[in-house]
């Protein structure tokens, strides 16, 4: 599979940060048994991974801007391109020694996500997509699942954390989706939820209260795998609103109608 120069840059940054996270993950697994726990260690690992991504991308595209989870926004001379970087998506999993986390790097062009890389170093799965060029896991082309009925669909979601989001609203939404879907999952890394929709493992996904760095890359993956993504109103405002619904055309539409009925 021939990657464009742009995607190559993104992949190199994600792999390098991923190698650093993987080394630190080994340490975190050990720290589970200590009373102090690995929290401080993890936030250092997180910032270290972000610094690696920043350095790599800055070197390759010096003029692009950045929006990073840990360091915030960095303006670029080029106002139409901006990287969306989550160096460690799935922090809670990482902290608990659960091997489901990722480096997520998206690229926005004039506000539209146009390229995305999501890398889980624990499984060595590298998800890549660029607008108009398809979506891949490692070298294999991705297609969203073909199931048309919610009653056959496995839907993933995000459960708002302690002291975050609207818990009552989530429970109402969960109740109605649970009454229609074959099964529900909560894996704990938004970028991988989207990558797994692109891979046809999940039929659909919804979540609120996300940030642009969680979803910038994954949106491109789903769309390039033939899927659909909208915000919770059916519009295109996912990055700003932080809410999204993804799936193949039929499941995305049913999920949108179901959630609107809440
Ligand atoms: C979180 C994960 C999680 C989602 C959270 C996000 P983080 O990102 O993507 O799945 O439910 O709301 O904030 O904090 O692990 O980078
Ligand atoms: Ca995140
Ligand atoms: Ca993060």
XYZ file of C-alpha atoms and ligand atoms in Angstrom:
280
model
C 0.000 0.000 0.000
C 1.438 3.342 -1.105
C 0.922 6.141 1.421
C 0.947 9.818 0.465
C 3.782 11.962 1.889
C 1.261 13.570 4.247
C 0.004 10.274 5.649
C 3.582 9.018 5.920
C 4.441 11.961 8.165
C 1.409 11.289 10.359
C 2.157 7.574 10.577
C 5.770 8.196 11.576
C 4.704 10.553 14.354
C 2.047 8.108 15.632
C 4.412 5.128 15.574
C 7.149 7.002 17.394
C 4.776 8.270 20.115
C 3.217 4.800 20.251
C 6.578 3.170 20.937
C 7.085 5.538 23.861
C 3.591 4.765 25.205
C 4.146 1.042 24.837
C 7.329 1.174 26.924
C 5.494 3.160 29.589
C 2.498 0.820 29.449
C 4.775 -2.025 30.521
C 5.680 0.022 33.592
C 2.030 0.894 34.297
C 1.122 -2.789 34.323
C 3.698 -3.246 37.098
C 2.454 -0.198 39.023
C -1.099 -1.598 39.357
C -0.083 -3.389 42.517
C 1.461 -0.349 44.201
C -0.719 1.626 46.591
C 0.282 4.973 45.136
C -0.873 3.838 41.697
C 0.391 4.956 38.317
C -1.524 8.288 37.911
C 1.473 10.647 37.951
C 3.517 8.302 35.854
C 0.711 8.186 33.260
C 0.411 11.943 32.952
C 4.163 12.125 32.293
C 3.813 9.358 29.647
C 0.919 11.275 28.070
C 2.847 14.563 27.831
C 5.947 12.787 26.562
C 3.933 11.183 23.737
C 2.423 14.556 22.832
C 5.853 16.167 22.679
C 7.000 13.441 20.272
C 3.994 13.970 17.993
C 4.419 17.746 18.104
C 8.149 17.597 17.280
C 7.645 15.172 14.366
C 4.750 17.060 12.800
C 6.321 20.470 13.294
C 9.508 19.284 11.603
C 7.605 17.957 8.584
C 5.022 20.758 8.216
C 6.440 23.818 10.027
C 3.535 26.121 9.110
C 0.554 24.058 10.220
C -1.310 24.927 13.431
C -2.047 22.524 16.283
C -4.829 21.697 18.703
C -3.444 19.274 21.278
C -5.132 17.879 24.344
C -2.269 18.527 26.742
C -0.630 21.687 25.368
C -3.663 23.361 23.798
C -3.634 25.438 20.619
C -0.550 26.555 18.702
C -1.218 28.967 15.850
C 0.438 28.252 12.525
C 1.386 30.616 9.691
C -0.797 28.423 7.461
C -4.330 29.227 8.639
C -6.073 26.505 6.684
C -4.303 23.450 8.179
C -4.514 22.330 11.778
C -3.430 19.096 13.469
C -5.801 17.597 16.043
C -3.691 15.577 18.458
C -4.652 13.272 21.287
C -1.383 11.608 22.306
C -3.124 9.118 24.573
C -6.786 8.418 23.951
C -8.157 5.913 26.444
C -6.217 7.216 29.455
C -8.373 5.343 31.953
C -7.683 2.071 30.147
C -3.950 2.835 30.031
C -3.959 3.697 33.729
C -5.614 0.398 34.591
C -3.382 -1.752 32.418
C -6.129 -2.362 29.824
C -4.503 -2.637 26.360
C -7.052 -0.489 24.516
C -5.698 3.025 23.954
C -4.332 4.974 21.016
C -2.404 7.889 19.612
C -4.853 9.883 17.492
C -3.715 12.416 14.878
C -6.208 14.179 12.642
C -5.665 16.896 10.077
C -8.215 19.608 9.386
C -8.206 21.609 6.179
C -10.378 24.722 6.372
C -12.305 23.158 9.247
C -12.899 19.818 7.504
C -11.140 16.636 8.729
C -9.187 15.310 5.737
C -6.697 12.788 7.129
C -6.495 10.600 10.205
C -4.189 8.129 11.893
C -5.167 6.120 14.983
C -2.536 3.766 16.381
C -2.959 1.281 19.216
C 0.585 0.310 20.199
C -0.597 -2.511 22.458
C -2.080 -4.428 19.520
C 0.067 -2.805 16.821
C -3.023 -1.895 14.824
C -2.477 1.184 12.699
C -5.615 2.764 11.233
C -5.069 5.314 8.460
C -7.293 7.297 6.121
C -7.060 10.229 3.786
C -9.954 11.907 2.023
C -10.624 10.258 -1.315
C -8.006 7.525 -0.762
C -9.798 5.008 1.449
C -9.285 3.717 4.986
C -6.900 0.960 6.075
C -5.835 -1.056 9.079
C -2.152 -1.784 8.538
C -2.265 -2.793 4.846
C -5.854 -3.987 4.702
C -8.646 -1.884 3.217
C -11.567 -1.145 5.570
C -15.305 -1.241 4.951
C -18.030 -0.490 7.474
C -20.340 -3.379 8.402
C -23.295 -4.088 6.119
C -25.979 -4.817 8.764
C -29.072 -2.699 8.175
C -31.172 -3.329 11.293
C -30.490 -1.979 14.766
C -31.845 -5.258 16.111
C -28.769 -6.993 14.620
C -26.313 -4.229 15.472
C -23.610 -3.935 18.133
C -23.413 -0.303 19.180
C -20.576 1.277 21.112
C -20.971 4.402 23.213
C -19.251 6.644 25.739
C -20.402 6.763 29.347
C -19.806 10.200 30.891
C -17.121 10.057 33.588
C -17.558 10.921 37.239
C -18.417 14.640 37.493
C -18.527 15.052 33.691
C -21.299 15.231 31.126
C -25.013 14.769 31.752
C -25.539 11.403 33.432
C -29.365 11.521 33.354
C -29.429 12.290 29.653
C -26.989 9.437 28.995
C -29.139 6.962 30.927
C -32.244 8.001 28.959
C -30.376 7.560 25.676
C -28.913 4.255 26.800
C -32.361 2.936 27.741
C -33.831 3.660 24.323
C -30.858 2.327 22.336
C -30.728 -0.757 24.583
C -34.379 -1.464 23.758
C -33.590 -1.588 20.010
C -30.016 -2.787 19.479
C -28.632 -6.337 19.605
C -25.831 -5.337 21.976
C -24.053 -2.398 23.567
C -20.379 -1.855 24.366
C -18.238 0.749 26.130
C -14.546 0.317 25.296
C -13.190 3.674 26.524
C -11.263 5.234 23.631
C -13.277 7.401 21.236
C -10.669 7.306 18.466
C -10.702 3.495 18.502
C -14.515 3.405 18.696
C -14.543 5.247 15.370
C -11.710 3.126 13.941
C -13.644 -0.008 14.893
C -16.793 1.309 13.212
C -14.638 1.835 10.101
C -13.402 -1.753 10.472
C -16.964 -3.115 10.676
C -16.433 -4.427 14.234
C -18.993 -2.039 15.666
C -22.105 -1.278 13.626
C -22.622 2.109 15.211
C -21.383 4.562 17.811
C -22.664 7.609 19.602
C -21.178 9.857 22.240
C -21.481 13.418 23.550
C -19.030 15.775 25.272
C -16.016 14.809 23.174
C -13.272 17.116 21.945
C -11.982 17.692 18.425
C -8.750 15.774 19.197
C -10.771 12.659 20.174
C -12.623 12.427 16.873
C -10.812 14.374 14.123
C -8.932 11.303 12.862
C -11.755 8.806 13.410
C -14.292 10.792 11.391
C -12.079 10.455 8.299
C -11.636 6.725 8.966
C -15.391 6.090 9.108
C -16.190 8.183 6.043
C -13.404 6.657 3.980
C -14.632 3.186 4.959
C -18.000 4.083 3.423
C -19.704 5.094 6.680
C -21.586 8.180 7.813
C -20.928 10.545 10.718
C -23.105 13.435 11.915
C -23.553 15.423 15.088
C -26.520 14.670 17.355
C -28.783 16.943 15.272
C -27.888 15.263 12.000
C -25.574 18.139 11.022
C -21.863 18.378 10.388
C -20.852 20.190 13.563
C -19.151 17.273 15.353
C -15.818 18.976 16.045
C -17.367 22.027 17.689
C -20.342 20.338 19.389
C -18.374 17.301 20.626
C -21.328 15.016 19.886
C -21.434 12.420 17.145
C -23.252 9.432 15.687
C -21.442 7.060 13.320
C -22.297 3.912 11.386
C -23.151 2.680 7.942
C -25.865 4.709 6.236
C -28.807 2.696 7.596
C -27.545 2.256 11.153
C -26.395 5.868 11.414
C -29.843 7.043 10.284
C -31.678 4.732 12.719
C -29.419 5.700 15.596
C -29.955 9.392 14.857
C -33.745 8.970 14.790
C -33.654 6.863 17.955
C -31.559 9.400 19.885
C -33.664 12.307 18.647
C -36.733 10.595 20.090
C -35.289 10.776 23.638
C -11.590 9.924 26.529
C -11.897 8.653 25.763
C -13.221 8.065 26.187
C -14.338 9.081 26.085
C -13.944 10.305 26.914
C -12.688 10.918 26.322
P -9.022 10.473 27.067
O -10.363 10.492 26.118
O -11.910 8.882 24.384
O -13.591 6.956 25.410
O -15.523 8.525 26.570
O -14.941 11.193 27.034
O -12.390 12.122 26.974
O -9.340 11.340 28.245
O -8.791 9.075 27.439
O -8.010 11.074 26.163
Ca -9.309 11.521 24.247
Ca -5.990 11.994 25.985
